[in-house]
């Protein structure tokens, strides 16, 4: 049976994430493996149509990968009936307008998070997609990381007993841009351009916490701008008006307390750029992007606090590595395959625009909590 080809309009692939994770490691990788396998044994291959503002960049990407379709005219790409899916990985400020165009054109829509800068806009996107009858999804890639999949396995297997708390550490040092080039674009540090670590990372923490541990019931956060001035891509200094670090406490249903630090101003002293420690009555685990270590209560050491004596125990040696027990595919690619099956054969896809709006809501409450200096409840 010959594979069926469908057009996928990809807006924003000149950016790092859109190019590497979504075009190269997802859409093109899917085609290299013969397409998305459906339940009837047939396959779907994806024909990317690249959209962006810079024709030179688009033409180079297309030439590098043998892609025939690219344009700077989004309306032109959406007018083609053979293009069934619209994907958006633009800067957040540009997303709402483009997604609404795709909704009006009747395309099924897959979008990076956050889906919007405000909860009201994110909810409006979800309502518009529902009213138009188009399928919709938001990227929630961290659920498909090997480390978090191992953590999910531990939870499902009852390893933790009653979960008590979750502690997350995310971040790394992003250079200011003067004596070393910054690893992130300058708009990330300008609030007027949609920047800020709360809007960037709290939607991630929302879906991680709510899919693994329980609904968020309250948010308390402190968002700060530790580095007040940075240097942009042209070498011009600019004031950093967006938060570049956030310290959050989330109360979950069942009494679980989650504390997550997010910072672009921290030097890494951990095994991975993000790690979550989960402590329960029967055991604990530390999960990162790929790895996961555990300590059961039967093998937990019994330290005694004594500041007068040097610590001789090597506490990390008492932890055990969780085996893979399976092969893990790229998480972005896995979610792309899920969404294509959702579009073509109505397979389940829980990560819709409503869940995306929930993440924006948590980010919005985090910023408000920081501004008001108080803990805020989250509506069910």
Short mmCIF file of C-alpha atoms in Angstrom, two decimals:
data_model
loop_
_atom_site.label_atom_id
_atom_site.label_comp_id
_atom_site.label_asym_id
_atom_site.label_seq_id
_atom_site.Cartn_x
_atom_site.Cartn_y
_atom_site.Cartn_z
CA UNK A 1 0.00 0.00 0.00
CA UNK A 2 1.52 3.33 -1.07
CA UNK A 3 1.83 5.96 1.67
CA UNK A 4 -0.58 8.87 1.57
CA UNK A 5 0.99 12.34 1.54
CA UNK A 6 -0.48 15.29 3.43
CA UNK A 7 0.75 18.88 3.48
CA UNK A 8 1.94 20.39 6.75
CA UNK A 9 2.35 24.16 6.89
CA UNK A 10 5.27 24.84 9.26
CA UNK A 11 5.49 28.45 10.42
CA UNK A 12 8.59 29.40 12.38
CA UNK A 13 11.12 26.78 11.27
CA UNK A 14 13.90 29.36 10.91
CA UNK A 15 14.07 29.39 14.72
CA UNK A 16 16.24 26.91 16.64
CA UNK A 17 13.43 24.82 18.10
CA UNK A 18 11.24 24.87 15.02
CA UNK A 19 14.10 23.84 12.78
CA UNK A 20 15.93 21.24 14.84
CA UNK A 21 13.26 19.52 16.90
CA UNK A 22 10.17 19.92 14.73
CA UNK A 23 11.39 19.93 11.13
CA UNK A 24 14.57 17.83 11.21
CA UNK A 25 14.08 15.51 14.16
CA UNK A 26 10.31 15.08 13.81
CA UNK A 27 8.74 15.68 10.37
CA UNK A 28 11.73 14.72 8.23
CA UNK A 29 12.64 11.85 10.57
CA UNK A 30 9.08 10.51 10.28
CA UNK A 31 9.38 10.51 6.49
CA UNK A 32 12.76 8.78 6.67
CA UNK A 33 11.17 5.91 8.59
CA UNK A 34 8.45 5.56 5.96
CA UNK A 35 5.77 7.79 7.51
CA UNK A 36 3.34 7.54 10.40
CA UNK A 37 1.94 4.03 10.76
CA UNK A 38 -1.86 3.87 11.10
CA UNK A 39 -3.92 1.09 12.65
CA UNK A 40 -5.04 -0.25 9.25
CA UNK A 41 -1.44 -0.79 8.20
CA UNK A 42 -1.23 2.23 5.90
CA UNK A 43 1.22 5.09 6.33
CA UNK A 44 1.12 8.87 6.17
CA UNK A 45 4.10 10.86 4.93
CA UNK A 46 4.33 14.57 5.64
CA UNK A 47 5.00 17.18 2.97
CA UNK A 48 6.37 20.23 4.78
CA UNK A 49 5.54 23.69 3.47
CA UNK A 50 7.88 26.17 5.15
CA UNK A 51 6.57 29.62 6.09
CA UNK A 52 8.49 32.56 7.52
CA UNK A 53 9.50 36.17 7.02
CA UNK A 54 13.02 35.65 5.68
CA UNK A 55 13.09 34.23 2.14
CA UNK A 56 16.85 33.64 2.18
CA UNK A 57 16.69 31.50 5.32
CA UNK A 58 13.67 29.59 4.03
CA UNK A 59 15.30 28.94 0.67
CA UNK A 60 18.47 27.63 2.31
CA UNK A 61 16.61 25.28 4.66
CA UNK A 62 14.49 24.01 1.78
CA UNK A 63 17.56 23.43 -0.41
CA UNK A 64 19.48 21.73 2.40
CA UNK A 65 16.70 19.19 2.92
CA UNK A 66 15.22 18.80 -0.55
CA UNK A 67 11.97 20.56 0.35
CA UNK A 68 10.09 22.05 -2.58
CA UNK A 69 7.46 24.09 -0.76
CA UNK A 70 8.23 27.37 0.99
CA UNK A 71 6.69 30.82 1.05
CA UNK A 72 6.61 34.09 2.97
CA UNK A 73 2.84 34.29 2.41
CA UNK A 74 0.93 32.43 5.11
CA UNK A 75 -2.40 33.03 3.39
CA UNK A 76 -1.09 31.31 0.27
CA UNK A 77 -0.05 28.23 2.22
CA UNK A 78 -3.36 28.06 4.09
CA UNK A 79 -5.36 28.37 0.86
CA UNK A 80 -4.03 25.02 -0.41
CA UNK A 81 -6.59 22.31 0.36
CA UNK A 82 -3.87 19.65 0.33
CA UNK A 83 -2.31 21.22 3.41
CA UNK A 84 -4.27 19.60 6.25
CA UNK A 85 -2.17 20.63 9.24
CA UNK A 86 -0.85 23.99 10.38
CA UNK A 87 2.07 24.02 12.82
CA UNK A 88 3.23 27.15 14.67
CA UNK A 89 6.60 27.62 16.40
CA UNK A 90 6.91 31.39 15.94
CA UNK A 91 7.64 33.79 18.76
CA UNK A 92 4.70 33.78 21.15
CA UNK A 93 3.51 37.28 20.21
CA UNK A 94 2.86 36.21 16.61
CA UNK A 95 1.07 32.96 17.43
CA UNK A 96 -2.51 33.98 18.15
CA UNK A 97 -3.07 35.89 14.91
CA UNK A 98 -1.57 33.13 12.75
CA UNK A 99 -3.41 30.32 14.53
CA UNK A 100 -6.72 32.13 14.17
CA UNK A 101 -6.04 32.40 10.43
CA UNK A 102 -5.42 28.66 10.30
CA UNK A 103 -8.62 28.00 12.25
CA UNK A 104 -10.60 30.12 9.80
CA UNK A 105 -9.01 28.17 6.93
CA UNK A 106 -10.20 24.92 8.50
CA UNK A 107 -6.75 23.48 9.19
CA UNK A 108 -5.99 21.12 12.03
CA UNK A 109 -3.54 22.93 14.27
CA UNK A 110 -0.52 21.86 16.27
CA UNK A 111 1.33 24.60 18.15
CA UNK A 112 4.27 25.17 20.42
CA UNK A 113 3.62 26.33 23.92
CA UNK A 114 2.68 28.79 25.27
CA UNK A 115 -0.24 29.05 22.88
CA UNK A 116 -0.67 32.72 23.81
CA UNK A 117 0.68 35.42 26.12
CA UNK A 118 -2.54 35.62 28.16
CA UNK A 119 -5.02 33.09 29.46
CA UNK A 120 -7.93 34.89 27.78
CA UNK A 121 -6.23 34.67 24.37
CA UNK A 122 -5.25 31.03 24.93
CA UNK A 123 -8.82 30.16 25.89
CA UNK A 124 -10.13 32.06 22.86
CA UNK A 125 -7.96 29.90 20.60
CA UNK A 126 -9.38 26.75 22.16
CA UNK A 127 -12.94 28.03 21.76
CA UNK A 128 -12.35 29.10 18.14
CA UNK A 129 -10.89 25.70 17.22
CA UNK A 130 -13.81 23.89 18.87
CA UNK A 131 -16.36 26.09 17.12
CA UNK A 132 -14.71 25.50 13.75
CA UNK A 133 -14.48 21.76 14.38
CA UNK A 134 -10.73 21.49 13.78
CA UNK A 135 -8.48 19.19 15.76
CA UNK A 136 -5.91 20.99 17.86
CA UNK A 137 -2.89 20.15 19.95
CA UNK A 138 -0.09 21.79 21.89
CA UNK A 139 3.49 20.58 22.29
CA UNK A 140 4.04 19.03 25.73
CA UNK A 141 7.34 17.38 24.94
CA UNK A 142 8.73 16.88 28.43
CA UNK A 143 6.17 14.17 29.14
CA UNK A 144 7.97 12.05 26.54
CA UNK A 145 11.50 12.47 27.89
CA UNK A 146 13.11 9.15 28.89
CA UNK A 147 13.71 10.37 32.44
CA UNK A 148 10.08 11.36 32.96
CA UNK A 149 8.81 8.19 31.25
CA UNK A 150 10.83 6.21 33.80
CA UNK A 151 9.33 8.39 36.54
CA UNK A 152 5.85 7.62 35.17
CA UNK A 153 6.69 3.91 35.31
CA UNK A 154 7.70 4.23 38.98
CA UNK A 155 4.47 6.05 39.81
CA UNK A 156 2.33 3.48 38.00
CA UNK A 157 4.19 0.67 39.77
CA UNK A 158 3.50 2.13 43.23
CA UNK A 159 7.19 2.64 44.00
CA UNK A 160 6.77 5.85 46.00
CA UNK A 161 3.94 4.84 48.32
CA UNK A 162 2.27 8.16 49.18
CA UNK A 163 4.00 10.96 47.30
CA UNK A 164 4.90 13.82 49.60
CA UNK A 165 6.77 16.38 47.55
CA UNK A 166 8.39 17.25 44.23
CA UNK A 167 11.45 19.47 43.88
CA UNK A 168 12.54 20.68 40.48
CA UNK A 169 15.68 22.49 39.38
CA UNK A 170 15.89 23.87 35.87
CA UNK A 171 18.32 26.23 34.23
CA UNK A 172 21.81 27.19 33.19
CA UNK A 173 23.92 30.31 32.74
CA UNK A 174 22.88 32.29 29.66
CA UNK A 175 25.72 34.63 28.79
CA UNK A 176 24.89 38.31 28.73
CA UNK A 177 25.98 38.69 25.11
CA UNK A 178 28.98 40.97 25.56
CA UNK A 179 32.17 38.96 26.02
CA UNK A 180 30.44 35.72 24.99
CA UNK A 181 27.42 35.36 22.71
CA UNK A 182 24.14 34.54 24.42
CA UNK A 183 22.66 31.07 23.85
CA UNK A 184 19.12 32.42 23.71
CA UNK A 185 17.58 35.17 21.52
CA UNK A 186 17.37 38.64 23.01
CA UNK A 187 13.57 38.81 22.82
CA UNK A 188 13.47 36.25 25.65
CA UNK A 189 14.58 39.04 27.99
CA UNK A 190 12.17 41.76 26.84
CA UNK A 191 8.69 41.67 28.36
CA UNK A 192 7.36 43.88 25.57
CA UNK A 193 8.33 41.16 23.06
CA UNK A 194 6.72 38.32 24.98
CA UNK A 195 9.82 37.25 26.87
CA UNK A 196 10.23 35.98 30.41
CA UNK A 197 11.04 32.67 32.04
CA UNK A 198 7.64 32.38 33.76
CA UNK A 199 5.71 32.46 30.48
CA UNK A 200 8.31 30.16 28.93
CA UNK A 201 8.62 27.52 31.66
CA UNK A 202 5.53 27.56 33.91
CA UNK A 203 3.36 26.04 31.14
CA UNK A 204 5.89 23.17 31.07
CA UNK A 205 5.72 22.71 34.82
CA UNK A 206 1.93 22.83 34.70
CA UNK A 207 1.55 19.87 32.36
CA UNK A 208 4.37 17.90 34.01
CA UNK A 209 2.89 18.31 37.48
CA UNK A 210 -0.72 17.76 36.44
CA UNK A 211 -0.03 14.72 34.26
CA UNK A 212 2.22 12.99 36.80
CA UNK A 213 1.20 14.12 40.27
CA UNK A 214 -2.15 15.90 40.37
CA UNK A 215 -4.00 19.11 39.61
CA UNK A 216 -2.44 22.35 40.76
CA UNK A 217 -4.55 23.97 43.46
CA UNK A 218 -2.46 27.03 44.29
CA UNK A 219 0.56 28.96 43.05
CA UNK A 220 3.07 31.08 44.91
CA UNK A 221 5.96 32.51 42.90
CA UNK A 222 8.73 35.05 43.02
CA UNK A 223 9.77 36.22 39.55
CA UNK A 224 12.89 38.38 39.29
CA UNK A 225 15.24 39.95 36.76
CA UNK A 226 18.69 39.17 38.09
CA UNK A 227 20.62 40.56 35.10
CA UNK A 228 19.23 44.04 34.28
CA UNK A 229 21.13 44.64 31.04
CA UNK A 230 22.13 42.35 28.19
CA UNK A 231 23.61 42.68 24.68
CA UNK A 232 21.56 41.74 21.63
CA UNK A 233 22.49 39.92 18.42
CA UNK A 234 23.82 43.15 16.88
CA UNK A 235 26.09 43.86 19.83
CA UNK A 236 23.83 46.62 21.17
CA UNK A 237 23.16 46.78 24.93
CA UNK A 238 19.50 46.75 25.95
CA UNK A 239 17.56 46.77 29.25
CA UNK A 240 16.30 43.32 30.27
CA UNK A 241 12.67 43.98 31.16
CA UNK A 242 11.50 40.36 31.50
CA UNK A 243 11.97 37.98 34.40
CA UNK A 244 14.99 35.72 33.99
CA UNK A 245 14.46 33.57 37.10
CA UNK A 246 11.42 32.33 38.99
CA UNK A 247 11.02 30.45 42.24
CA UNK A 248 7.65 28.70 42.49
CA UNK A 249 5.70 26.67 45.02
CA UNK A 250 2.72 24.69 43.73
CA UNK A 251 0.21 22.95 45.99
CA UNK A 252 -1.27 19.89 44.29
CA UNK A 253 -4.38 17.88 45.03
CA UNK A 254 -3.78 15.25 47.68
CA UNK A 255 -1.43 17.51 49.62
CA UNK A 256 1.64 17.10 47.39
CA UNK A 257 3.89 20.18 47.49
CA UNK A 258 6.02 20.99 44.45
CA UNK A 259 8.88 23.50 44.48
CA UNK A 260 10.47 24.38 41.14
CA UNK A 261 13.29 26.82 40.53
CA UNK A 262 13.72 28.12 36.99
CA UNK A 263 16.71 30.29 36.12
CA UNK A 264 18.84 31.49 33.23
CA UNK A 265 21.35 32.75 35.82
CA UNK A 266 22.49 29.54 37.49
CA UNK A 267 25.64 27.51 36.95
CA UNK A 268 24.85 23.82 36.66
CA UNK A 269 25.88 21.56 39.52
CA UNK A 270 23.67 18.60 38.72
CA UNK A 271 23.74 15.78 36.20
CA UNK A 272 21.24 17.32 33.76
CA UNK A 273 19.84 20.76 32.93
CA UNK A 274 16.54 19.83 34.57
CA UNK A 275 16.02 17.41 37.44
CA UNK A 276 12.98 16.50 39.52
CA UNK A 277 13.31 14.86 42.92
CA UNK A 278 10.20 13.03 44.06
CA UNK A 279 9.97 11.92 47.69
CA UNK A 280 7.42 9.42 48.96
CA UNK A 281 6.83 7.32 52.04
CA UNK A 282 8.30 4.20 50.39
CA UNK A 283 11.01 5.67 48.19
CA UNK A 284 12.49 8.61 46.33
CA UNK A 285 13.62 9.26 42.76
CA UNK A 286 15.63 11.89 40.88
CA UNK A 287 14.67 12.14 37.20
CA UNK A 288 16.32 14.23 34.52
CA UNK A 289 16.03 14.42 30.75
CA UNK A 290 17.29 10.87 30.21
CA UNK A 291 18.23 9.27 33.50
CA UNK A 292 16.41 8.37 36.67
CA UNK A 293 17.86 7.21 40.01
CA UNK A 294 15.95 5.74 42.94
CA UNK A 295 16.39 5.00 46.62
CA UNK A 296 13.96 2.64 48.35
CA UNK A 297 13.17 3.04 52.02
CA UNK A 298 14.83 -0.32 52.74
CA UNK A 299 18.14 1.01 51.41
CA UNK A 300 17.88 4.55 52.77
CA UNK A 301 20.87 5.50 54.95
CA UNK A 302 20.36 6.88 58.45
CA UNK A 303 22.41 10.09 58.63
CA UNK A 304 22.79 11.93 61.92
CA UNK A 305 23.39 15.68 61.95
CA UNK A 306 26.74 16.48 63.52
CA UNK A 307 28.49 19.61 62.23
CA UNK A 308 31.56 18.85 64.37
CA UNK A 309 32.55 15.84 62.26
CA UNK A 310 33.24 15.63 58.51
CA UNK A 311 30.67 13.75 56.42
CA UNK A 312 32.18 10.44 55.34
CA UNK A 313 29.13 8.90 53.67
CA UNK A 314 28.90 9.20 49.89
CA UNK A 315 25.17 9.72 49.79
CA UNK A 316 24.81 9.51 46.00
CA UNK A 317 26.36 6.05 46.00
CA UNK A 318 23.27 4.75 47.80
CA UNK A 319 21.06 5.46 44.78
CA UNK A 320 20.28 2.96 42.02
CA UNK A 321 19.91 3.71 38.31
CA UNK A 322 16.53 2.85 36.76
CA UNK A 323 17.07 0.71 33.61
CA UNK A 324 15.67 1.79 30.27
CA UNK A 325 13.73 -1.48 29.72
CA UNK A 326 12.64 -0.12 26.33
CA UNK A 327 13.81 2.07 23.47
CA UNK A 328 12.94 5.74 23.77
CA UNK A 329 12.25 7.74 20.62
CA UNK A 330 12.62 11.50 20.31
CA UNK A 331 9.80 12.99 22.38
CA UNK A 332 8.93 15.69 19.84
CA UNK A 333 8.71 13.07 17.09
CA UNK A 334 6.54 10.81 19.24
CA UNK A 335 4.05 13.60 19.85
CA UNK A 336 4.00 14.53 16.15
CA UNK A 337 3.07 10.94 15.31
CA UNK A 338 0.32 11.02 17.93
CA UNK A 339 -1.12 14.23 16.49
CA UNK A 340 -1.06 12.95 12.90
CA UNK A 341 -2.94 9.81 14.02
CA UNK A 342 -5.37 12.07 15.85
CA UNK A 343 -6.02 14.03 12.65
CA UNK A 344 -6.24 11.09 10.26
CA UNK A 345 -7.93 8.36 12.32
CA UNK A 346 -9.23 10.24 15.37
CA UNK A 347 -6.79 8.56 17.76
CA UNK A 348 -6.72 10.03 21.27
CA UNK A 349 -4.70 13.20 21.82
CA UNK A 350 -5.23 14.71 25.29
CA UNK A 351 -2.82 17.63 24.85
CA UNK A 352 -5.27 20.03 23.23
CA UNK A 353 -5.62 23.82 23.28
CA UNK A 354 -7.60 23.63 26.52
CA UNK A 355 -4.63 22.00 28.26
CA UNK A 356 -2.40 24.62 26.62
CA UNK A 357 -4.60 27.37 28.04
CA UNK A 358 -4.31 25.75 31.47
CA UNK A 359 -0.52 26.17 31.25
CA UNK A 360 -0.84 29.83 30.32
CA UNK A 361 -3.22 30.26 33.25
CA UNK A 362 -0.60 28.88 35.64
CA UNK A 363 2.02 31.23 34.19
CA UNK A 364 -0.33 34.19 34.48
CA UNK A 365 -1.05 33.34 38.12
CA UNK A 366 2.67 32.96 38.77
CA UNK A 367 3.37 36.48 37.52
CA UNK A 368 0.42 37.87 39.45
CA UNK A 369 1.50 36.03 42.61
CA UNK A 370 4.95 37.57 42.31
CA UNK A 371 3.55 41.06 41.76
CA UNK A 372 1.12 40.79 44.69
CA UNK A 373 3.36 38.81 47.02
CA UNK A 374 0.76 36.19 47.88
CA UNK A 375 -0.36 32.64 47.24
CA UNK A 376 -3.13 32.40 44.65
CA UNK A 377 -5.72 29.63 44.25
CA UNK A 378 -6.16 27.93 40.87
CA UNK A 379 -9.69 27.34 39.61
CA UNK A 380 -10.50 23.67 38.94
#
